[in-house]
Tab-separated table of C-alpha atoms and ligand atoms in Angstrom:
chain	number	residue	atom	x	y	z
A	1	MET	CA	-77.088	143.445	-97.955
A	2	ASP	CA	-74.557	142.982	-95.222
A	3	ARG	CA	-73.508	146.449	-94.154
A	4	ASN	CA	-70.522	145.010	-92.356
A	5	ALA	CA	-69.209	143.262	-95.437
A	6	PRO	CA	-65.783	144.566	-96.352
A	7	ALA	CA	-65.694	146.741	-99.457
A	8	SER	CA	-65.238	144.549	-102.485
A	9	ARG	CA	-61.795	145.079	-103.872
A	10	LEU	CA	-60.686	145.298	-107.439
A	11	VAL	CA	-59.046	141.911	-107.299
A	12	LEU	CA	-59.487	138.908	-109.542
A	13	ASP	CA	-58.613	135.348	-108.677
A	14	ALA	CA	-56.034	134.020	-111.109
A	15	LYS	CA	-57.153	130.499	-110.227
A	16	ASN	CA	-60.220	131.114	-112.413
A	17	VAL	CA	-58.011	130.253	-115.360
A	18	GLY	CA	-54.863	128.973	-113.672
A	19	ARG	CA	-51.702	128.091	-115.518
A	20	ARG	CA	-53.444	126.385	-118.385
A	21	PRO	CA	-52.665	128.408	-121.489
A	22	GLY	CA	-55.781	128.719	-123.587
A	23	SER	CA	-58.231	128.533	-120.736
A	24	MET	CA	-60.563	131.468	-120.477
A	25	HIS	CA	-62.998	132.867	-117.972
A	26	GLU	CA	-65.505	135.655	-118.493
A	27	MET	CA	-67.468	137.436	-115.809
A	28	ASP	CA	-69.380	140.518	-114.832
A	29	LEU	CA	-68.617	141.943	-111.447
A	30	GLN	CA	-69.112	145.004	-109.362
A	31	ALA	CA	-66.543	146.618	-107.136
A	32	ASP	CA	-66.348	149.701	-104.992
A	33	ALA	CA	-64.429	152.631	-106.416
A	34	PRO	CA	-61.208	153.194	-104.482
A	35	ALA	CA	-60.303	156.586	-103.017
A	36	ASP	CA	-59.186	159.356	-105.366
A	37	PHE	CA	-60.558	157.657	-108.441
A	38	GLY	CA	-60.550	160.620	-110.783
A	39	THR	CA	-59.209	164.129	-111.065
A	40	ASP	CA	-59.769	167.282	-109.023
A	41	VAL	CA	-62.732	168.241	-111.196
A	42	LEU	CA	-64.290	164.883	-111.988
A	43	PHE	CA	-64.155	161.662	-109.991
A	44	VAL	CA	-66.020	158.512	-109.106
A	45	PRO	CA	-66.823	158.888	-105.399
A	46	GLU	CA	-65.139	156.368	-103.148
A	47	GLY	CA	-67.379	153.349	-102.625
A	48	GLN	CA	-69.468	154.063	-105.720
A	49	THR	CA	-70.061	151.048	-107.910
A	50	LEU	CA	-67.700	150.201	-110.720
A	51	ASP	CA	-69.288	147.782	-113.168
A	52	LEU	CA	-66.741	145.508	-114.756
A	53	LYS	CA	-66.943	143.127	-117.643
A	54	VAL	CA	-63.820	141.024	-117.576
A	55	ARG	CA	-62.281	138.298	-119.657
A	56	MET	CA	-59.318	136.424	-118.239
A	57	GLU	CA	-57.187	134.344	-120.570
A	58	SER	CA	-54.365	132.150	-119.433
A	59	VAL	CA	-51.289	132.626	-121.602
A	60	HIS	CA	-47.841	131.192	-121.256
A	61	GLU	CA	-46.427	134.048	-119.184
A	62	GLY	CA	-49.437	134.960	-117.167
A	63	VAL	CA	-53.045	136.025	-117.423
A	64	LEU	CA	-54.265	138.467	-120.018
A	65	VAL	CA	-57.106	140.538	-118.606
A	66	THR	CA	-59.356	142.377	-121.031
A	67	GLY	CA	-62.422	144.291	-120.028
A	68	THR	CA	-64.623	147.301	-119.749
A	69	VAL	CA	-65.223	149.463	-116.721
A	70	SER	CA	-68.393	151.545	-116.404
A	71	ALA	CA	-69.226	154.027	-113.685
A	72	THR	CA	-70.547	157.514	-113.103
A	73	ALA	CA	-68.130	160.279	-112.261
A	74	VAL	CA	-69.370	163.445	-110.605
A	75	GLY	CA	-68.082	166.974	-110.718
A	76	ALA	CA	-69.111	170.530	-111.452
A	77	CYS	CA	-69.616	172.293	-114.764
A	78	VAL	CA	-66.717	174.712	-115.202
A	79	ARG	CA	-69.070	177.339	-116.643
A	80	CYS	CA	-72.181	177.307	-114.452
A	81	LEU	CA	-70.870	175.257	-111.490
A	82	ASP	CA	-73.883	172.918	-111.635
A	83	GLU	CA	-73.260	169.384	-110.503
A	84	ILE	CA	-72.767	167.026	-113.376
A	85	ASP	CA	-72.742	163.287	-113.852
A	86	HIS	CA	-70.202	162.106	-116.348
A	87	PRO	CA	-70.604	158.572	-117.720
A	88	VAL	CA	-67.392	156.585	-117.607
A	89	VAL	CA	-66.935	153.691	-120.021
A	90	ASN	CA	-63.407	152.583	-120.658
A	91	HIS	CA	-61.730	149.584	-122.162
A	92	PHE	CA	-58.625	148.054	-120.651
A	93	GLN	CA	-56.237	145.227	-121.365
A	94	GLU	CA	-53.252	144.144	-119.367
A	95	LEU	CA	-50.990	141.139	-119.106
A	96	PHE	CA	-50.409	140.048	-115.520
A	97	LEU	CA	-47.278	137.949	-115.251
A	98	TRP	CA	-46.705	134.928	-113.101
A	99	PRO	CA	-43.923	136.009	-110.720
A	100	ASP	CA	-41.531	133.349	-112.004
A	101	ARG	CA	-42.193	134.377	-115.618
A	102	ALA	CA	-41.608	138.084	-115.073
A	103	LYS	CA	-37.801	137.821	-115.249
A	104	HIS	CA	-38.002	135.694	-118.382
A	105	HIS	CA	-40.434	138.171	-119.901
A	106	ARG	CA	-37.869	140.943	-119.448
A	107	GLU	CA	-35.155	138.817	-121.020
A	108	VAL	CA	-37.109	138.100	-124.186
A	109	ASP	CA	-38.601	141.572	-124.505
A	110	ALA	CA	-35.936	144.261	-124.199
A	111	GLU	CA	-38.668	146.883	-124.157
A	112	ALA	CA	-40.231	145.407	-121.060
A	113	ASP	CA	-39.696	147.604	-118.054
A	114	GLU	CA	-40.012	146.191	-114.583
A	115	GLN	CA	-41.741	149.398	-113.484
A	116	ASP	CA	-44.558	148.831	-115.947
A	117	GLU	CA	-45.030	145.197	-115.130
A	118	HIS	CA	-48.106	143.855	-113.473
A	119	LYS	CA	-47.571	140.699	-111.513
A	120	ILE	CA	-49.891	138.066	-110.161
A	121	GLU	CA	-49.333	137.958	-106.434
A	122	ASP	CA	-50.599	135.028	-104.370
A	123	ASP	CA	-52.891	134.130	-107.278
A	124	LYS	CA	-54.451	137.586	-107.065
A	125	ILE	CA	-54.761	140.058	-109.912
A	126	ASP	CA	-55.139	143.600	-108.641
A	127	LEU	CA	-56.911	145.744	-111.233
A	128	GLU	CA	-56.789	149.090	-109.459
A	129	THR	CA	-53.762	150.557	-111.266
A	130	VAL	CA	-54.950	149.259	-114.629
A	131	LEU	CA	-58.386	150.811	-114.150
A	132	ARG	CA	-56.894	154.128	-113.066
A	133	ASP	CA	-54.693	154.168	-116.141
A	134	ALA	CA	-57.717	153.455	-118.342
A	135	VAL	CA	-60.149	155.911	-116.804
A	136	LEU	CA	-58.254	158.946	-115.553
A	137	PRO	CA	-56.736	160.096	-118.869
A	138	SER	CA	-60.199	159.949	-120.465
A	139	LEU	CA	-61.808	162.377	-118.044
A	140	PRO	CA	-62.232	165.900	-119.442
A	141	PHE	CA	-60.193	168.576	-117.662
A	142	GLN	CA	-62.958	171.130	-118.186
A	143	PRO	CA	-66.246	169.289	-117.782
A	144	VAL	CA	-69.398	171.099	-118.864
A	145	CYS	CA	-73.040	170.257	-118.162
A	146	ARG	CA	-73.658	170.564	-121.889
A	147	GLU	CA	-71.630	171.852	-124.801
A	148	ASP	CA	-73.601	175.098	-125.116
A	149	CYS	CA	-73.867	175.865	-121.417
A	150	PRO	CA	-74.098	179.680	-121.262
A	151	GLY	CA	-72.427	179.790	-117.853
A	152	LEU	CA	-72.686	182.611	-115.373
A	153	CYS	CA	-72.910	186.383	-115.838
A	154	SER	CA	-69.401	187.773	-115.527
A	155	GLU	CA	-70.771	190.861	-113.746
A	156	CYS	CA	-73.017	189.372	-111.064
A	157	GLY	CA	-72.723	185.599	-111.307
A	158	ALA	CA	-76.372	185.060	-112.264
A	159	ARG	CA	-77.143	181.856	-114.151
A	160	LEU	CA	-77.628	182.937	-117.757
A	161	GLU	CA	-79.646	179.821	-118.501
A	162	ASP	CA	-82.346	180.885	-116.033
A	163	ASP	CA	-82.332	184.441	-117.353
A	164	PRO	CA	-81.254	184.541	-121.003
A	165	ASP	CA	-82.119	188.252	-121.410
A	166	HIS	CA	-80.058	189.156	-118.409
A	167	HIS	CA	-77.849	192.188	-118.933
A	168	HIS	CA	-76.492	195.168	-117.047
A	169	GLU	CA	-76.773	198.867	-117.894
A	170	LEU	CA	-73.065	199.333	-117.837
A	171	ILE	CA	-70.926	201.863	-119.548
A	172	ASP	CA	-68.662	200.152	-122.019
A	173	PRO	CA	-65.341	199.876	-120.184
A	174	ARG	CA	-63.583	201.656	-123.064
A	175	TRP	CA	-65.842	204.693	-122.641
A	176	ALA	CA	-65.424	204.515	-118.897
A	177	ALA	CA	-61.668	204.782	-119.418
A	178	LEU	CA	-62.106	207.807	-121.669
A	179	GLU	CA	-64.349	209.509	-119.157
A	180	ALA	CA	-61.709	209.073	-116.523
A	181	LEU	CA	-59.220	210.815	-118.832
A	182	ALA	CA	-61.556	213.663	-119.802
A	183	PRO	CA	-60.801	216.045	-116.911
A	184	LEU	CA	-57.095	215.809	-117.664
A	185	ALA	CA	-57.643	216.275	-121.367
A	186	ALA	CA	-59.814	219.325	-120.765
A	187	SER	CA	-56.867	221.236	-119.316
A	188	SER	CA	-54.724	220.528	-122.369
A	189	GLY	CA	-54.713	222.550	-125.564
A	190	GLU	CA	-55.321	219.506	-127.679
A	191	LEU	CA	-58.862	219.023	-126.501
A	192	ASP	CA	-59.571	222.726	-127.137
A	193	ASN	CA	-58.592	222.181	-130.760
A	194	GLU	CA	-60.820	219.128	-130.979
A	195	GLU	CA	-63.756	221.075	-129.645
A	196	LYS	CA	-63.211	223.895	-132.092
A	197	ARG	CA	-63.299	221.456	-135.007
A	198	ASN	CA	-66.570	219.971	-133.792
B	1	ZN	ZN1	-73.068	174.390	-117.125
B	2	ZN	ZN1	-75.381	189.859	-114.218
């Protein structure tokens, strides 16, 4: 492998189908994950492989791109802080408009918003935004290594999985609070009454 090869970008060549409505092109490809592909807690590291299955279909207004992206996101379990691998498999579909059709598209579809449009530029179809929109919302905000991860001891941070019988000889905090009050209570008449009843 050529180490000096530029990182493969998430770009398709619209010429694969061209402006021939009905023509179709299917392919598998691999691309490098761009920077910041994920959330703060779970992300596909930059340069990691994204596996793409893509179908391009030429339609009147542009190229309809349908596909699946697969990758492995990494992060840390929110309970035990262990590293986790999170499989990413997401479906996507987007219509990329020929630049000269984009205006027409807006005229015939009042709902169409220029902001949301994806255009074919110089015969290139850039998938990055589409893939982000497909993958990021699917990532869990609170990833766990497994559903029943016992997490860490709240007292000392020990991993409860390694030491399931782990516990501390601690006074129940409610009793600890009462003990702190006891000297005050002892000087009041109320406690004297209590003690007489006992
Ligand atoms: Zn965990
Ligand atoms: Zn502990």
